[in-house]
């Protein structure tokens, strides 16, 4: 049984949530002591967690100016999107070539769940959109698993967190994209039938659309 | 309540030993939360404290214990260790989280024919195709789609998922696949049977998995609460949790395997008893407020039950100390049952002496009650109900009667007859206050052994006169004199303890007849209760009573306990001395015996067990052995020869146990490897790594 440091893991999850949902704004300084008190946790796990988040690119640690939340701006968006476009597409291609029957069962279950949820949502509340994004995240993770490449999955996981934060920045101007559900349907079919080219193509478009939408909704650089 | 010398670090400039380390042990029992601060290397107890356990939120009691100990330099505390009845209580009271249990490859008809469904510890169990046979071969294809569809349907209905696949210890493939798939579509925690037990009992494994899943959140919340309490007190140290067999695990481990904390409280007392008495052979008896727990120390170790722990009527595959717990303690309610039979326990109430101390009007009422003529007072007048805390926000959900009761108790404790009159009811059973009692909004008080100790001058913490008045009323109602009644009750208590010792050690069962309060002709000594021998054909029972009371004119019998009794708990000296005499042995009450349970939480060793299975790989026909598997929870290797497989299993289990123990905070752990035969060329290779906790500097 794998041993995890409960404190560090918990602190990491809580702080990540704060950063991604912009409760800790991009560029804001972080005071470890205050953060620990706010979370009612010891300093040590909070410190460890911040180091992990720095590795994930959500926190910046500087020798002189201490800690702060990483900036998020259009140039980040461009860089992250380039990376994700290439890797997610590769991921979809590999998944179509390598997915096991267990992987397919998981993808199918997620797709159905998503269709049900999307249909059940009458109003695009933040809560409902959040739930759909959570499912979207799981879907991308499942495709990454189906690609049977641990390093690829780990890398994509890091970029997903950065993407989610960008989406939160754009949120006031943007909802969840209903077309995403249909795209997932097409993607599952392509992976099932082992059509690597089509899977790659659908994924590239799917991720590309996401960034186009976010880009359009984000405030212009340098405001 | 009690707090001895405050702790400080040794200040002398040239200490003989460089190693110094304070460790804090905490035991959250059914009635009290005990804490003790120990200098780990010199084994000196520096301070101790007791406060009431707060079942609604254990952290409150824990924080007040930490506060009561007055630790001057929190940074000197190198380890905190805690034993808790949380898991046991949550199961017994059905307060764990809702769990879905997925049974893969189980035969529903077989389970039904043995009526095993009630053993699973959750009403939400589902059967799916899959599983393996007893040679680890796939029995049927895994129905993963069915499982994932079920997960979708369960959304919002359960808080955790447990999976047990048939013969999963031999081949956990299906459990692992279910884990991989389910955790990709759901955020619920998923517990796998094979990770908790390598034993082959499929029902026990499923039960263990379900219980573990239901306790995950409960214990995680508890650990977070303890950590928060430590943080507020500026204690930055590793946290250990006591297992049911008395060994320690790190809090990370405990958060994953909460089911292993079942019975950790009694196990800690036994370890504490051994630590204080330094005896390698002894019977440890812990007399608490609610229960009395008995455990055996052999060769310096607490004996561990071969069968898994049983809790709340469920059989688990979890290893736990071999112990017997009876519902008898210092705060057991003394009542009269049907046919005037005296009962001590099982309910725990606040002693009247304590209630009277806190509420002068109760004292006044009891003294007035004493003046009323005999036979005019029913014993209901000795049962008080009182408000423990404010109603809080939950008041909207209460029934009108519950509200009326709480309002009525708002002015102070009331005896039962007044409550019944106020609510216009005839019998206590009609009040329907179980929920209020369980949530500790109201409490009950009554006559208890603690009151008798006050009357006899053996205890002086609370109001002895009020206790004496209550005893007079009780005795008067039965036309007895108080001293004889006391003697009768103590005999009853003593019989219960000796009976528990005899049944625990012998493994034989017999019932204890209850004695009547009236009609006993007392002439100096107490005799066996009626129906306990003479006309009875049960020689065992005759032997028991004859040994206790030397009743027979010609035949003398004795039951002698070879080992001394180590008494633990505040009431141990009073409640155990008679039992020790009756068993012809010594009662040892070591210094600090009142907080031995908390000491036991720190005196245990850190232990990690790694078990691997070795079993033959058969040809499809089942007639030929093709090789041997070494099966670990996450990997399987194959060897041609059995000896090679066993050697590899030994090496791998040893390496893993050692690594696990070091990660869990053991100081230079020692590893023992055992090979147990399971028959049919199958072996269980068990490596056990143990070491003292490593104190961080």
Coordinates of N, CA and C in Angstrom, one line a residue, chain B residues 4-167:
Chain B
X4 N -0.6 16.7 37.2 CA 0.5 16.7 38.1 C 1.6 17.7 37.6
X5 N 2.8 17.5 38.0 CA 3.8 18.5 37.7 C 3.8 18.9 36.3
X6 N 4.0 20.1 36.0 CA 4.1 20.5 34.6 C 5.4 20.1 34.1
X7 N 5.5 19.9 32.8 CA 6.7 19.3 32.2 C 7.7 20.4 31.8
X8 N 8.9 20.0 31.9 CA 10.0 20.9 31.5 C 11.1 20.0 30.9
X9 N 11.9 20.6 30.2 CA 13.1 19.9 29.6 C 14.2 19.8 30.7
X10 N 14.9 18.7 30.7 CA 16.0 18.6 31.6 C 17.0 19.7 31.3
X11 N 17.3 20.5 32.3 CA 18.1 21.7 32.1 C 19.6 21.5 32.5
X12 N 19.9 20.4 33.1 CA 21.3 20.3 33.6 C 22.3 20.3 32.4
X13 N 23.4 21.0 32.7 CA 24.4 21.3 31.6 C 25.1 20.0 31.1
X14 N 25.3 19.1 31.9 CA 26.0 17.9 31.4 C 25.1 16.6 31.6
X15 N 24.2 16.4 30.8 CA 23.3 15.3 30.9 C 24.1 14.0 30.7
X16 N 23.7 12.9 31.4 CA 24.4 11.7 31.2 C 24.1 11.2 29.8
X17 N 22.9 11.4 29.3 CA 22.5 11.0 28.0 C 22.1 12.2 27.1
X18 N 22.6 12.1 25.9 CA 22.2 13.2 25.0 C 20.8 13.1 24.6
X19 N 20.3 11.8 24.5 CA 19.0 11.7 23.9 C 17.9 12.1 24.9
X20 N 17.1 13.0 24.5 CA 16.0 13.4 25.3 C 14.8 13.5 24.4
X21 N 13.7 13.2 24.9 CA 12.5 13.3 24.0 C 11.2 13.1 24.8
X22 N 10.4 14.1 24.7 CA 9.1 14.0 25.4 C 8.1 13.4 24.4
X23 N 7.3 12.5 24.9 CA 6.3 11.9 24.0 C 4.9 12.1 24.7
X24 N 3.9 12.3 23.9 CA 2.6 12.6 24.5 C 1.7 11.4 24.0
X25 N 1.1 10.7 25.0 CA 0.2 9.6 24.7 C -1.3 10.0 25.1
X26 N -2.2 9.7 24.2 CA -3.6 10.1 24.4 C -4.5 8.9 24.2
X27 N -5.4 8.6 25.1 CA -6.3 7.6 24.9 C -7.7 8.1 24.9
X28 N -8.5 8.0 23.9 CA -9.9 8.4 23.9 C -10.8 7.2 24.2
X29 N -11.2 7.1 25.5 CA -12.0 6.0 25.9 C -13.5 6.3 25.8
X30 N -14.3 5.4 26.2 CA -15.8 5.6 26.2 C -16.2 6.7 27.1
X31 N -15.6 6.9 28.2 CA -16.0 7.9 29.2 C -14.9 9.0 29.3
X32 N -13.7 8.6 29.4 CA -12.6 9.6 29.6 C -11.6 9.7 28.5
X33 N -11.1 10.8 28.3 CA -9.9 11.0 27.4 C -8.7 11.2 28.4
X34 N -7.7 10.4 28.3 CA -6.6 10.5 29.2 C -5.4 10.9 28.3
X35 N -4.5 11.7 29.0 CA -3.3 12.1 28.3 C -2.1 11.9 29.3
X36 N -1.0 11.6 28.8 CA 0.2 11.5 29.6 C 1.4 12.0 28.9
X37 N 2.3 12.7 29.6 CA 3.5 13.2 29.0 C 4.7 12.4 29.6
X38 N 5.5 11.8 28.8 CA 6.5 10.9 29.3 C 7.8 11.3 28.7
X39 N 8.9 11.2 29.5 CA 10.2 11.3 29.0 C 10.6 9.9 28.5
X40 N 10.7 9.8 27.2 CA 10.7 8.5 26.5 C 11.9 7.7 27.0
X41 N 13.1 8.3 27.1 CA 14.3 7.4 27.4 C 14.4 7.1 28.9
X42 N 14.0 8.0 29.8 CA 14.1 7.7 31.2 C 12.8 7.0 31.7
X43 N 11.8 7.0 30.8 CA 10.5 6.4 31.2 C 9.8 7.1 32.3
X44 N 10.2 8.3 32.5 CA 9.6 9.1 33.7 C 8.3 9.7 33.2
X45 N 7.2 9.5 34.0 CA 5.9 10.2 33.7 C 6.0 11.6 34.2
X46 N 5.9 12.6 33.4 CA 6.1 14.0 33.8 C 4.7 14.7 34.2
X47 N 3.7 14.3 33.5 CA 2.4 14.9 33.8 C 1.3 14.0 33.2
X48 N 0.1 14.1 33.8 CA -1.0 13.4 33.2 C -2.3 14.2 33.4
X49 N -3.3 13.9 32.6 CA -4.5 14.6 32.7 C -5.6 13.8 32.2
X50 N -6.8 14.0 32.8 CA -8.0 13.3 32.4 C -9.1 14.3 32.1
X51 N -9.8 14.1 31.0 CA -11.0 14.9 30.8 C -12.1 14.1 30.2
X52 N -13.3 14.5 30.2 CA -14.4 13.7 29.7 C -14.3 13.6 28.1
X53 N -14.6 12.4 27.7 CA -14.6 12.2 26.2 C -15.8 12.9 25.6
X54 N -15.6 13.6 24.5 CA -16.8 14.2 23.9 C -17.1 13.5 22.6
X55 N -18.1 12.6 22.6 CA -18.3 11.7 21.5 C -18.8 12.5 20.3
X56 N -19.4 13.6 20.5 CA -19.9 14.3 19.3 C -18.7 14.9 18.5
X57 N -17.6 15.2 19.2 CA -16.4 15.7 18.5 C -15.2 15.4 19.4
X58 N -14.5 14.3 19.1 CA -13.5 13.8 20.0 C -12.4 14.8 20.2
X59 N -12.2 15.7 19.2 CA -11.1 16.7 19.2 C -11.3 17.6 20.5
X60 N -12.5 17.9 20.9 CA -12.7 18.8 22.0 C -12.0 18.2 23.3
X61 N -12.3 16.9 23.5 CA -11.7 16.3 24.7 C -10.2 16.2 24.6
X62 N -9.8 15.9 23.4 CA -8.3 15.8 23.2 C -7.6 17.2 23.4
X63 N -8.2 18.2 22.9 CA -7.6 19.5 23.1 C -7.6 19.9 24.6
X64 N -8.6 19.5 25.3 CA -8.6 19.9 26.7 C -7.6 19.1 27.5
X65 N -7.3 17.9 27.0 CA -6.2 17.1 27.7 C -4.9 17.7 27.4
X66 N -4.7 18.1 26.1 CA -3.4 18.7 25.8 C -3.2 20.0 26.6
X67 N -4.3 20.7 26.8 CA -4.2 22.0 27.5 C -3.9 21.6 29.0
X68 N -4.6 20.6 29.5 CA -4.5 20.3 30.9 C -3.1 19.8 31.3
X69 N -2.3 19.3 30.4 CA -1.0 18.8 30.7 C 0.0 20.0 30.8
X70 N -0.3 21.1 30.3 CA 0.6 22.3 30.5 C 2.0 22.0 30.0
X71 N 2.1 21.8 28.7 CA 3.5 21.5 28.2 C 4.2 22.9 28.0
X72 N 5.3 23.0 28.7 CA 6.0 24.3 28.7 C 6.7 24.6 27.3
X73 N 7.3 23.5 26.8 CA 8.1 23.7 25.6 C 7.5 22.7 24.6
X74 N 6.5 23.1 23.8 CA 5.9 22.1 22.8 C 6.9 21.6 21.8
X75 N 8.0 22.3 21.6 CA 9.0 21.8 20.6 C 9.8 20.6 21.1
X76 N 9.7 20.4 22.4 CA 10.4 19.2 23.0 C 9.6 17.9 22.8
X77 N 8.3 18.1 22.4 CA 7.5 16.9 22.1 C 7.9 16.3 20.8
X78 N 8.4 15.0 20.9 CA 9.0 14.4 19.6 C 8.0 13.4 19.0
X79 N 6.9 13.1 19.7 CA 6.0 12.2 19.1 C 4.7 12.3 19.9
X80 N 3.6 12.2 19.1 CA 2.2 12.1 19.8 C 1.7 10.8 19.3
X81 N 1.1 10.0 20.2 CA 0.5 8.7 19.8 C -0.9 8.6 20.5
X82 N -1.8 8.1 19.7 CA -3.2 8.1 20.2 C -3.9 6.8 19.9
X83 N -4.7 6.4 20.9 CA -5.5 5.2 20.7 C -6.9 5.7 20.8
X84 N -7.8 5.1 20.1 CA -9.2 5.6 20.0 C -10.2 4.5 19.8
X85 N -11.3 4.8 20.4 CA -12.5 3.9 20.3 C -13.4 4.3 19.1
X86 N -12.9 5.3 18.4 CA -13.7 5.9 17.3 C -14.2 4.9 16.3
X87 N -13.3 4.1 15.8 CA -13.7 3.1 14.8 C -14.7 2.1 15.4
X88 N -14.4 1.6 16.6 CA -15.3 0.6 17.3 C -16.7 1.2 17.5
X89 N -16.7 2.4 18.0 CA -18.0 3.1 18.3 C -18.7 3.4 17.0
X90 N -18.0 3.8 16.0 CA -18.7 4.2 14.7 C -19.4 2.9 14.2
X91 N -18.8 1.8 14.3 CA -19.4 0.6 13.8 C -20.5 0.1 14.7
X92 N -20.3 0.1 16.0 CA -21.3 -0.3 16.9 C -22.6 0.5 16.8
X93 N -22.4 1.8 16.6 CA -23.5 2.7 16.5 C -24.0 3.0 15.1
X94 N -23.4 2.3 14.1 CA -23.8 2.5 12.7 C -23.5 3.9 12.2
X95 N -22.5 4.5 12.7 CA -22.2 5.9 12.3 C -21.1 6.0 11.2
X96 N -20.7 4.9 10.6 CA -19.7 5.0 9.5 C -20.4 5.6 8.3
X97 N -19.6 5.8 7.3 CA -20.2 6.4 6.0 C -20.9 5.3 5.2
X98 N -21.8 5.7 4.3 CA -22.5 4.8 3.5 C -21.6 4.2 2.5
X99 N -21.6 2.9 2.3 CA -20.6 2.2 1.5 C -21.4 1.3 0.5
X100 N -20.9 1.3 -0.8 CA -21.4 0.2 -1.7 C -20.3 -0.8 -1.8
X101 N -20.7 -2.1 -1.6 CA -19.8 -3.2 -1.6 C -20.0 -4.0 -2.9
X102 N -18.9 -4.1 -3.7 CA -19.0 -4.8 -5.0 C -18.4 -6.2 -4.8
X103 N -19.2 -7.2 -4.9 CA -18.7 -8.6 -4.8 C -18.5 -9.2 -6.1
X104 N -17.3 -9.5 -6.4 CA -16.9 -9.9 -7.8 C -16.7 -11.4 -7.7
X105 N -17.5 -12.2 -8.4 CA -17.3 -13.6 -8.5 C -17.9 -14.4 -7.3
X106 N -18.6 -13.7 -6.4 CA -19.3 -14.3 -5.3 C -20.6 -15.0 -5.8
X107 N -21.0 -16.1 -5.2 CA -22.2 -16.8 -5.6 C -23.3 -16.3 -4.7
X108 N -24.3 -15.5 -5.3 CA -25.3 -14.9 -4.5 C -26.2 -16.0 -3.8
X109 N -26.4 -17.1 -4.5 CA -27.2 -18.2 -3.9 C -26.5 -18.8 -2.7
X110 N -25.2 -19.0 -2.8 CA -24.5 -19.6 -1.7 C -24.5 -18.6 -0.5
X111 N -24.3 -17.3 -0.7 CA -24.3 -16.4 0.3 C -25.7 -16.4 1.0
X112 N -26.8 -16.4 0.2 CA -28.1 -16.4 0.7 C -28.4 -17.6 1.5
X113 N -27.9 -18.8 1.0 CA -28.2 -20.0 1.7 C -27.6 -20.1 3.1
X114 N -26.5 -19.4 3.3 CA -25.9 -19.3 4.6 C -26.3 -18.0 5.4
X115 N -27.2 -17.3 4.8 CA -27.7 -16.1 5.4 C -26.6 -15.1 5.7
X116 N -25.6 -15.0 4.8 CA -24.4 -14.2 5.1 C -24.6 -12.7 4.7
X117 N -25.7 -12.4 4.1 CA -25.9 -11.0 3.6 C -25.8 -10.0 4.7
X118 N -26.2 -10.4 5.9 CA -26.2 -9.5 7.1 C -24.8 -9.3 7.6
X119 N -23.9 -10.1 7.1 CA -22.5 -10.0 7.6 C -21.6 -9.0 6.9
X120 N -22.2 -8.4 5.9 CA -21.4 -7.6 5.0 C -21.2 -6.1 5.5
X121 N -21.9 -5.8 6.6 CA -21.8 -4.5 7.2 C -22.2 -3.3 6.3
X122 N -22.9 -3.6 5.3 CA -23.6 -2.6 4.5 C -24.8 -3.2 3.8
X123 N -25.9 -2.4 3.7 CA -27.0 -3.0 2.9 C -26.9 -2.8 1.4
X124 N -25.9 -2.0 1.0 CA -25.7 -1.8 -0.5 C -24.6 -2.7 -1.0
X125 N -25.0 -4.0 -1.3 CA -24.0 -4.9 -1.9 C -24.5 -5.3 -3.2
X126 N -23.6 -5.5 -4.2 CA -24.0 -5.9 -5.5 C -23.0 -7.0 -6.0
X127 N -23.6 -7.9 -6.7 CA -22.9 -9.0 -7.3 C -22.5 -8.8 -8.7
X128 N -21.3 -9.2 -9.1 CA -20.9 -9.0 -10.5 C -20.1 -10.3 -10.9
X129 N -20.1 -10.6 -12.2 CA -19.3 -11.7 -12.7 C -17.8 -11.4 -12.6
X130 N -17.1 -12.5 -12.4 CA -15.6 -12.3 -12.3 C -15.1 -13.3 -11.3
X131 N -13.9 -12.9 -10.7 CA -13.3 -13.7 -9.6 C -12.4 -14.8 -10.1
X132 N -11.7 -15.4 -9.2 CA -10.7 -16.5 -9.5 C -11.0 -17.7 -8.7
X133 N -10.3 -18.8 -9.1 CA -10.5 -20.1 -8.3 C -9.3 -20.2 -7.3
X134 N -9.3 -21.3 -6.6 CA -8.3 -21.4 -5.5 C -6.9 -21.7 -6.0
X135 N -6.8 -21.7 -7.4 CA -5.4 -21.8 -7.9 C -5.1 -20.5 -8.6
X136 N -5.9 -19.4 -8.4 CA -5.7 -18.1 -8.9 C -6.0 -18.0 -10.4
X137 N -6.8 -19.0 -10.9 CA -7.1 -18.9 -12.3 C -8.5 -18.2 -12.5
X138 N -8.6 -17.4 -13.6 CA -9.8 -16.6 -13.8 C -11.0 -17.6 -13.9
X139 N -12.0 -17.3 -13.0 CA -13.2 -18.2 -13.0 C -14.2 -17.7 -14.0
X140 N -14.3 -16.4 -14.2 CA -15.2 -15.9 -15.2 C -14.7 -14.5 -15.5
X141 N -15.1 -14.0 -16.7 CA -14.6 -12.7 -17.2 C -15.2 -11.6 -16.3
X142 N -14.4 -10.6 -16.0 CA -14.9 -9.5 -15.2 C -15.9 -8.6 -15.9
X143 N -17.0 -8.4 -15.2 CA -18.1 -7.6 -15.8 C -17.9 -6.1 -15.4
X144 N -16.9 -5.5 -16.1 CA -16.5 -4.1 -15.8 C -17.6 -3.1 -16.2
X145 N -18.2 -3.4 -17.3 CA -19.3 -2.5 -17.8 C -20.4 -2.4 -16.8
X146 N -20.8 -3.6 -16.2 CA -21.8 -3.6 -15.2 C -21.4 -2.8 -14.0
X147 N -20.2 -3.0 -13.6 CA -19.7 -2.3 -12.4 C -19.7 -0.7 -12.6
X148 N -19.2 -0.3 -13.8 CA -19.2 1.1 -14.1 C -20.6 1.7 -14.2
X149 N -21.5 0.9 -14.7 CA -22.9 1.4 -14.8 C -23.4 1.6 -13.4
X150 N -23.1 0.6 -12.5 CA -23.6 0.7 -11.1 C -23.0 1.9 -10.4
X151 N -21.7 2.2 -10.7 CA -21.1 3.4 -10.1 C -21.9 4.6 -10.5
X152 N -22.3 4.7 -11.7 CA -23.1 5.8 -12.2 C -24.4 6.0 -11.5
X153 N -25.0 4.8 -11.3 CA -26.3 4.9 -10.6 C -26.2 5.2 -9.1
X154 N -25.0 5.0 -8.5 CA -24.9 5.2 -7.1 C -24.5 6.6 -6.8
X155 N -24.3 7.4 -7.8 CA -23.8 8.8 -7.6 C -24.7 9.5 -6.5
X156 N -24.0 10.0 -5.5 CA -24.8 10.8 -4.5 C -25.4 9.9 -3.4
X157 N -25.4 8.5 -3.6 CA -26.1 7.7 -2.7 C -25.1 7.0 -1.7
X158 N -23.8 6.9 -2.1 CA -22.9 6.3 -1.1 C -21.6 7.2 -1.1
X159 N -20.8 7.0 0.0 CA -19.7 7.9 0.2 C -18.3 7.2 0.0
X160 N -18.4 5.9 -0.3 CA -17.2 5.1 -0.5 C -17.6 3.8 -1.2
X161 N -16.6 3.2 -1.8 CA -16.8 1.9 -2.5 C -15.8 0.9 -2.0
X162 N -16.3 -0.3 -1.7 CA -15.4 -1.4 -1.3 C -15.6 -2.5 -2.4
X163 N -14.5 -3.1 -2.7 CA -14.5 -4.2 -3.7 C -13.8 -5.5 -3.1
X164 N -14.5 -6.6 -3.2 CA -13.9 -7.8 -2.9 C -14.2 -8.8 -4.0
X165 N -13.1 -9.4 -4.5 CA -13.2 -10.3 -5.6 C -12.9 -11.7 -5.0
X166 N -13.5 -12.7 -5.6 CA -13.3 -14.1 -5.1 C -11.9 -14.5 -5.2
X167 N -11.3 -15.0 -4.2 CA -9.9 -15.5 -4.1 C -8.9 -14.4 -4.5

